[in-house]
GROMACS .gro file of C-alpha atoms in nm:
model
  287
    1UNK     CA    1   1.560   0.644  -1.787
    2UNK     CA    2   1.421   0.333  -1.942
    3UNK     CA    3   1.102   0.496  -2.199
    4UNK     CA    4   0.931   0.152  -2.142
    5UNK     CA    5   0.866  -0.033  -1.855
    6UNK     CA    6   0.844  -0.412  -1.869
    7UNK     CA    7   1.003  -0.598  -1.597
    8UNK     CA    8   0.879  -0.481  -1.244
    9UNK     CA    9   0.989  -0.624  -0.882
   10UNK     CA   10   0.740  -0.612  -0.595
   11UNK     CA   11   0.915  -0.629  -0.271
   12UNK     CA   12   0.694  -0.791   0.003
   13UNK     CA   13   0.352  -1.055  -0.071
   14UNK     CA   14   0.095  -0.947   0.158
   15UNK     CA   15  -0.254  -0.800   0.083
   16UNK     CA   16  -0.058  -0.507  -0.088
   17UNK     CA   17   0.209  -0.670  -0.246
   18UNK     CA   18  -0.032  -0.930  -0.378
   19UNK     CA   19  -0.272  -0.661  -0.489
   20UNK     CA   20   0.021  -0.461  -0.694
   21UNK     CA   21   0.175  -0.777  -0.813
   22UNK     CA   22  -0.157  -0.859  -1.003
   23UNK     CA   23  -0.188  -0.525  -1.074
   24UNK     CA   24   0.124  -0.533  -1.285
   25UNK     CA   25   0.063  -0.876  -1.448
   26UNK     CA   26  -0.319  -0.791  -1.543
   27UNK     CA   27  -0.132  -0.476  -1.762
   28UNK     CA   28   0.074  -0.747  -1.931
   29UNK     CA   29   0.415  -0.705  -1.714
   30UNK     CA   30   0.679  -0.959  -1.614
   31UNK     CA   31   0.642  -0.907  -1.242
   32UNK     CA   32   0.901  -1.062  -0.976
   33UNK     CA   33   0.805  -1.030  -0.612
   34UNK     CA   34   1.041  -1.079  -0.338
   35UNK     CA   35   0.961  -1.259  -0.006
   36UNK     CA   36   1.120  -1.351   0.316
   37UNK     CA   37   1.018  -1.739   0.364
   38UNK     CA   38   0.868  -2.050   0.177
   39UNK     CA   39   0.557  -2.000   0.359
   40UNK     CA   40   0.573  -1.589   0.242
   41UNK     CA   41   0.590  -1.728  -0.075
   42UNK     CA   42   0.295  -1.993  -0.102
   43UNK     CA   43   0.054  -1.716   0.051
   44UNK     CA   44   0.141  -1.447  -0.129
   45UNK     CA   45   0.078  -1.659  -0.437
   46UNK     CA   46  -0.209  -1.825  -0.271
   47UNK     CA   47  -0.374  -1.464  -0.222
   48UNK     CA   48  -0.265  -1.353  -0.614
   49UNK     CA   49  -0.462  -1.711  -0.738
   50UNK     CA   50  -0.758  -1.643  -0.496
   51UNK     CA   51  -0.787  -1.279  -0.608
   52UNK     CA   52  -0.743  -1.369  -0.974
   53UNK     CA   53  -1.080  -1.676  -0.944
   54UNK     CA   54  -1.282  -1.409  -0.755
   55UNK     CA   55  -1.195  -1.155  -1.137
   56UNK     CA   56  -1.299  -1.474  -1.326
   57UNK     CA   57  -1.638  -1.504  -1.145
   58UNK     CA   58  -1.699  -1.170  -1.124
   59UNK     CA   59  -1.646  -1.166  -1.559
   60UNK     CA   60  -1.381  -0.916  -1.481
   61UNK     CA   61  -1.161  -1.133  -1.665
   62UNK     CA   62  -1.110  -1.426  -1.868
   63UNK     CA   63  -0.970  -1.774  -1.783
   64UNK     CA   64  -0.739  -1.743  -2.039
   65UNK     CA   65  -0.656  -1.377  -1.869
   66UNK     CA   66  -0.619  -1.542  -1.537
   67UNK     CA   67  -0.400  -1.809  -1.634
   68UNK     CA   68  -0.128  -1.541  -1.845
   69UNK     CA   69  -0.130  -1.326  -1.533
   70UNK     CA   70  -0.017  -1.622  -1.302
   71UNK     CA   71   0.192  -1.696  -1.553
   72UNK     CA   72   0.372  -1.359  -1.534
   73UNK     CA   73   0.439  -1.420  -1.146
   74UNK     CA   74   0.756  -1.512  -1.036
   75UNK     CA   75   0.915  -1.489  -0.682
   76UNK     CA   76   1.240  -1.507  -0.586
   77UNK     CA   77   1.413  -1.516  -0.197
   78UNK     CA   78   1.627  -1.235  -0.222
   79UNK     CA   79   1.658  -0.867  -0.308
   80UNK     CA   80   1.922  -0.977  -0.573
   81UNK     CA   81   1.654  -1.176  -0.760
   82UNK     CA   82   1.509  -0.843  -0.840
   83UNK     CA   83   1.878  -0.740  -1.018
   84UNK     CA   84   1.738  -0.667  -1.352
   85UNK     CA   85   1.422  -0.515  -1.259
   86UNK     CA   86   1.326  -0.171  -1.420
   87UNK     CA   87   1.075  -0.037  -1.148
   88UNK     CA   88   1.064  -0.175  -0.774
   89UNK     CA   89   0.831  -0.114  -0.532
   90UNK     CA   90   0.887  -0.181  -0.216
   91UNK     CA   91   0.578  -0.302  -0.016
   92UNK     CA   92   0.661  -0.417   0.332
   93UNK     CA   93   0.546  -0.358   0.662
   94UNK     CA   94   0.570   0.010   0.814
   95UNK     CA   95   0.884  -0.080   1.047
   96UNK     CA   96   1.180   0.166   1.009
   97UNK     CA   97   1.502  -0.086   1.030
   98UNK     CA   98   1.317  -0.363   0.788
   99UNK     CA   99   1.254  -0.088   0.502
  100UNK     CA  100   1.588   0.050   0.562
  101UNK     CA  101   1.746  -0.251   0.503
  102UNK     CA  102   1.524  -0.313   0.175
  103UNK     CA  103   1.644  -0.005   0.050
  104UNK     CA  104   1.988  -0.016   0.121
  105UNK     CA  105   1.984  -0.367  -0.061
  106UNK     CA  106   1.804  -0.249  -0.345
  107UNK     CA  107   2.039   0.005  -0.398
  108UNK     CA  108   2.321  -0.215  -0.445
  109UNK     CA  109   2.171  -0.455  -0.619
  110UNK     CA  110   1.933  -0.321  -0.872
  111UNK     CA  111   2.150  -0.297  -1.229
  112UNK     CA  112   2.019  -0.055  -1.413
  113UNK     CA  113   2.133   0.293  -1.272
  114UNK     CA  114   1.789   0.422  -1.414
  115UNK     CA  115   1.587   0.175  -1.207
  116UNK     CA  116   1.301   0.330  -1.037
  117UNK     CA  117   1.312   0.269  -0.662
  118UNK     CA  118   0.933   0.340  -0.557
  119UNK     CA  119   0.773   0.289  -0.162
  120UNK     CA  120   0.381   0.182  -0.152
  121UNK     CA  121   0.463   0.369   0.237
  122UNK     CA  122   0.182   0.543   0.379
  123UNK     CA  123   0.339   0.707   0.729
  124UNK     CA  124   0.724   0.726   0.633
  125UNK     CA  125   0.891   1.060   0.456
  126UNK     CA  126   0.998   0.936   0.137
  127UNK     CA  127   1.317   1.138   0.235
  128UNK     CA  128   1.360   0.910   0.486
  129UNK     CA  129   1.358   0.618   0.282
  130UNK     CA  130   1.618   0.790  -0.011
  131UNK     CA  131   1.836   0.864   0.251
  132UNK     CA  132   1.902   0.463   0.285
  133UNK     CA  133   2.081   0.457  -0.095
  134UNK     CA  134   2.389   0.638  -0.284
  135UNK     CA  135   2.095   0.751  -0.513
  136UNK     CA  136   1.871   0.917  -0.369
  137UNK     CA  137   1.743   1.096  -0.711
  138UNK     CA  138   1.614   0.762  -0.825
  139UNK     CA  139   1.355   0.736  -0.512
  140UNK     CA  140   0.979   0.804  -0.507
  141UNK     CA  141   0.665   0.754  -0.323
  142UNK     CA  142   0.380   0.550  -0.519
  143UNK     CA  143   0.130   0.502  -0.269
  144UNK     CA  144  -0.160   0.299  -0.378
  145UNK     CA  145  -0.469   0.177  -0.231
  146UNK     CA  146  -0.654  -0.104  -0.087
  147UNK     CA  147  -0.815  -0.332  -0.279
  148UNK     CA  148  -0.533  -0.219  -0.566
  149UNK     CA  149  -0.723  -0.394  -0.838
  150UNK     CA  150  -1.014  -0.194  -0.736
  151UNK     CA  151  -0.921   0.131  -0.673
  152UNK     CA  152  -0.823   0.418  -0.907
  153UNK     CA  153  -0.578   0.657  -0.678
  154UNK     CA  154  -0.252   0.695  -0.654
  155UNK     CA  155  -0.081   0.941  -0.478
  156UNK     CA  156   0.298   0.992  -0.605
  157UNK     CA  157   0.550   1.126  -0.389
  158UNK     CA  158   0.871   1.303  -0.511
  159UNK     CA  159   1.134   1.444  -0.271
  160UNK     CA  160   1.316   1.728  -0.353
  161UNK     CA  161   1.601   1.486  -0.460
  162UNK     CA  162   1.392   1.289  -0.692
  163UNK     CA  163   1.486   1.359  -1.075
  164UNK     CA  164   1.196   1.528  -1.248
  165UNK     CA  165   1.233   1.248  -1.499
  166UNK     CA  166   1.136   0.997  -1.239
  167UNK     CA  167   0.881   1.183  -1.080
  168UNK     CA  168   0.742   1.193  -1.476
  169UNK     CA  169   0.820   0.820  -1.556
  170UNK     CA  170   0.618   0.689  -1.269
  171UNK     CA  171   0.343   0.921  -1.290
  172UNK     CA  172   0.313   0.795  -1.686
  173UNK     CA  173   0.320   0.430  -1.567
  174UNK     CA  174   0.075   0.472  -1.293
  175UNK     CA  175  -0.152   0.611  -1.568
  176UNK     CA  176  -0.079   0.451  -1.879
  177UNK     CA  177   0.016   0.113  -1.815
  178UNK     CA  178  -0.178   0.038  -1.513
  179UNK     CA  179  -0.438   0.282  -1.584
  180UNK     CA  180  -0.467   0.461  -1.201
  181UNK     CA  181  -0.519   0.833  -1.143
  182UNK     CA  182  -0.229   1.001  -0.925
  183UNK     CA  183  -0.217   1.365  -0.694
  184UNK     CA  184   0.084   1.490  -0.633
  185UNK     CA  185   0.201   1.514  -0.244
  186UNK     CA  186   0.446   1.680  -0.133
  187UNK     CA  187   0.672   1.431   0.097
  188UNK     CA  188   0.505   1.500   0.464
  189UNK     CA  189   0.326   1.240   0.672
  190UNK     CA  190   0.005   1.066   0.604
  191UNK     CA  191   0.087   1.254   0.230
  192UNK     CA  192  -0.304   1.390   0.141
  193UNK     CA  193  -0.547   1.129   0.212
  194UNK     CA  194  -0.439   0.940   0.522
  195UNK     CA  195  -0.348   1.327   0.699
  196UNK     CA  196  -0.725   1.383   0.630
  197UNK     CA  197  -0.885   0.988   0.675
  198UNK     CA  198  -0.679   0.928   1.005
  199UNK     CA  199  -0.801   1.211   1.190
  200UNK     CA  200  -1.153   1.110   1.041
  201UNK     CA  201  -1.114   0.721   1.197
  202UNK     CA  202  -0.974   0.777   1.503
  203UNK     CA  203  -1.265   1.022   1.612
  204UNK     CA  204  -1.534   0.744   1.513
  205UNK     CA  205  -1.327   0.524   1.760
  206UNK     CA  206  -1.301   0.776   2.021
  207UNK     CA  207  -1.709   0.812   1.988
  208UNK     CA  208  -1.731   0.482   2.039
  209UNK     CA  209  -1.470   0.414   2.295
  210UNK     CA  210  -1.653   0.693   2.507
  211UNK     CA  211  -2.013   0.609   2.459
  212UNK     CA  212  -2.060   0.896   2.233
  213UNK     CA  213  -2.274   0.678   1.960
  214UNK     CA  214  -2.282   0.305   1.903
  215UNK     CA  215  -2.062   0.196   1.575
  216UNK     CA  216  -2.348   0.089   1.354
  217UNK     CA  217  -2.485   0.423   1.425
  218UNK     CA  218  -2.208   0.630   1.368
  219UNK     CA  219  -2.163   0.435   1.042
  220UNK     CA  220  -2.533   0.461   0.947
  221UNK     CA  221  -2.530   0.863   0.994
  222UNK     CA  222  -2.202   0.913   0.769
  223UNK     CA  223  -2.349   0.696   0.517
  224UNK     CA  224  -2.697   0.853   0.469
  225UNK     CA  225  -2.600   1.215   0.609
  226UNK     CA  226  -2.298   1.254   0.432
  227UNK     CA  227  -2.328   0.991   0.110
  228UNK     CA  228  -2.041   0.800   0.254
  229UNK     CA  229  -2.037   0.437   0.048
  230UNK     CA  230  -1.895   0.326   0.436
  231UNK     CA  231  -1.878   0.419   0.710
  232UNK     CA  232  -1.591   0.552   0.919
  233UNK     CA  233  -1.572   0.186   1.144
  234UNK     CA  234  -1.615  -0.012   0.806
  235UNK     CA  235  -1.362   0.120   0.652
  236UNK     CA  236  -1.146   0.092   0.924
  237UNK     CA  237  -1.275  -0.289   0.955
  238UNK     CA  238  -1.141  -0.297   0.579
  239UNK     CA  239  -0.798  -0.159   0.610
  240UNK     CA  240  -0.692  -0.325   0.898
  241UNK     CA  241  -0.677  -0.172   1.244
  242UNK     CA  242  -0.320  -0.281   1.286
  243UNK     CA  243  -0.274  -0.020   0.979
  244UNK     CA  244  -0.444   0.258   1.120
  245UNK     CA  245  -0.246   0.207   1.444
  246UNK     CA  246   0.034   0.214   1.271
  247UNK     CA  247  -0.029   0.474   1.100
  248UNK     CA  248  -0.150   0.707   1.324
  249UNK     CA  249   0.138   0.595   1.555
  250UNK     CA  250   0.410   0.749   1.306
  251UNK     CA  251   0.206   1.111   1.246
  252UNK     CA  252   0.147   1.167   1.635
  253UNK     CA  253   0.549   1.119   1.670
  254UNK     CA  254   0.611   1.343   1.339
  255UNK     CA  255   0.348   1.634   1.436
  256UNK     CA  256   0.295   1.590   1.806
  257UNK     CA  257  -0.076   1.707   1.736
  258UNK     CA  258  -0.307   1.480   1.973
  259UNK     CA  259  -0.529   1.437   1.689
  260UNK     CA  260  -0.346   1.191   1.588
  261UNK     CA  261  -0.296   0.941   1.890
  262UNK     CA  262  -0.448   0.636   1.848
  263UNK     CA  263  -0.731   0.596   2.123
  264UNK     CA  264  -0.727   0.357   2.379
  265UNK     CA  265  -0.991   0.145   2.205
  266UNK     CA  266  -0.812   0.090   1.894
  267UNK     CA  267  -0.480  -0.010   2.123
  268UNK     CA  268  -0.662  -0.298   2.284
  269UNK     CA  269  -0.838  -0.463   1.984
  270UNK     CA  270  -0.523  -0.458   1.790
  271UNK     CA  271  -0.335  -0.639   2.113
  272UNK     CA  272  -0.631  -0.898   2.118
  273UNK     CA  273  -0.565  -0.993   1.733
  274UNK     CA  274  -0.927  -0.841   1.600
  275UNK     CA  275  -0.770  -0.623   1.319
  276UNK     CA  276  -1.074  -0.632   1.100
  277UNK     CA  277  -1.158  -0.852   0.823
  278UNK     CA  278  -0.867  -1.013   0.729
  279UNK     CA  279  -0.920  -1.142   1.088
  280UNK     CA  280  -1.263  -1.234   1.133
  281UNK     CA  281  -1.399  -0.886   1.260
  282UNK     CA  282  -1.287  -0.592   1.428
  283UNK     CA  283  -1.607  -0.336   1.506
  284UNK     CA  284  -1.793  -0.526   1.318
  285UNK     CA  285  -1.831  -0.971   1.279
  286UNK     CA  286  -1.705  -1.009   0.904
  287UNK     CA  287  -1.985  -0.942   0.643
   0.00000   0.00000   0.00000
């Protein structure tokens, strides 16, 4: 395996391919992100530019910083654009045939045979995903969190296919060129934190949905009875409800365990579009 990892490919543009792909350029990396359209393409580098201004106000970083990180951002319309890449990771939506087909592509068309194939997945086995290549030792879970920039976890994800030396090579980039903190999971739905947040969520929406507490208060009490920075509602405002639909959608069919169906409530906001804040407002109006 390559002892040195410079060129990274970020498959997918959204809030969490945007948030790794500025991740990777921040830490000095020549990061190429793949996308599905010309429109994929001006808002994933829209959000990268946007994210990048808020760092420069904030004094997080420098203009000139800001201006060598877009600089290391370059996107390309295929999977074969990512050919010479050294670590991938795939960050598309949770939908079974679209990340099969990413990983079958990336399979044949990453070069080196020491590539790191990585999934930022939060519901699907890692297995799963492996299964999709001729290599499935080269696979691995790296499943960061939202906001990237912000946040220090990462939870890595071998199977028992993945080479050790994988496992140790992306667990040494996570912490020494992007600086995160990883667990270890072993490769079972919702991995540690979402099979302990989900459960957590979808009972503050089943309080609510049955007139058990209003939202604000539900959020109030975890916050000053249980030092919760947010509560259960605003977090899931700040994930995304179509996320924790998903989510909880693909552990109730994995573990049967009614814990984890997503409630009624959370069914019919994500039908009427309010998915939280990168909507306007889901439980609560955006602050």
């Amino acid at each position: 395996m390559n002892s040195t990892i410079t060129r990274v490919g970020i498959v997918g543009c959204g809030t969490m391919g945007a948030g790794l792909a500025e991740l990777c350029a921040r830490a000095g990396l020549d990061v190429r992100v793949a996308v599905s359209s010309a429109d994929s393409m001006t808002r994933g580098r829209d959000r990268i530019s946007r994210s990048l201004d808020r760092a420069v106000t904030r004094g997080k970083i420098s203009a000139d910083d800001r201006e060598r990180a877009l600089g290391a951002v370059s996107f390309t319309g295929t999977l074969t654009g990512l050919a010479d890449r050294q670590l991938v990771i795939e960050s598309v939506p949770e939908d079974e045939k679209l990340k099969r087909d990413v990983f079958t592509a990336l399979d044949a068309a990453i070069e080196d045979p020491d590539a790191i194939l990585a999934s930022n997945t939060s519901s699907f086995r890692i297995t799963q995903l492996a299964g999709y290549t001729g290599q499935p030792w080269r696979v691995i879970g790296t499943h960061f969190f939202n906001p990237v920039q912000v946040l220090p976890l990462v939870e890595v994800v071998p199977t028992a296919q993945t080479a050790p030396h994988v496992t140790a090579g992306a667990e040494a980039f996570a912490v020494e060129v992007l600086g995160k903190q990883p667990i270890r999971s072993a490769d079972r739905g919702g991995f540690v934190v979402n099979a302990l947040l989900i459960p957590y969520l979808l009972g503050a929406i089943r309080m609510v949905e049955t007139g058990h507490a209003s939202a604000a208060d539900i959020d109030r009490g975890m916050r000053l009875g249980c030092s919760h920075p947010l509560g259960p509602l605003e977090l899931t405002d700040l994930i995304g409800l179509d996320v924790i639909a998903s989510v909880a959608g693909a552990l109730h069919a994995e573990f049967g365990d009614p814990i984890y169906a997503p409630p009624a409530l959370l069914r019919t906001l994500v039908a009427e579009g309010r998915l939280g804040r990168k909507t306007g407002g889901g439980f609560f109006p955006n602050p």
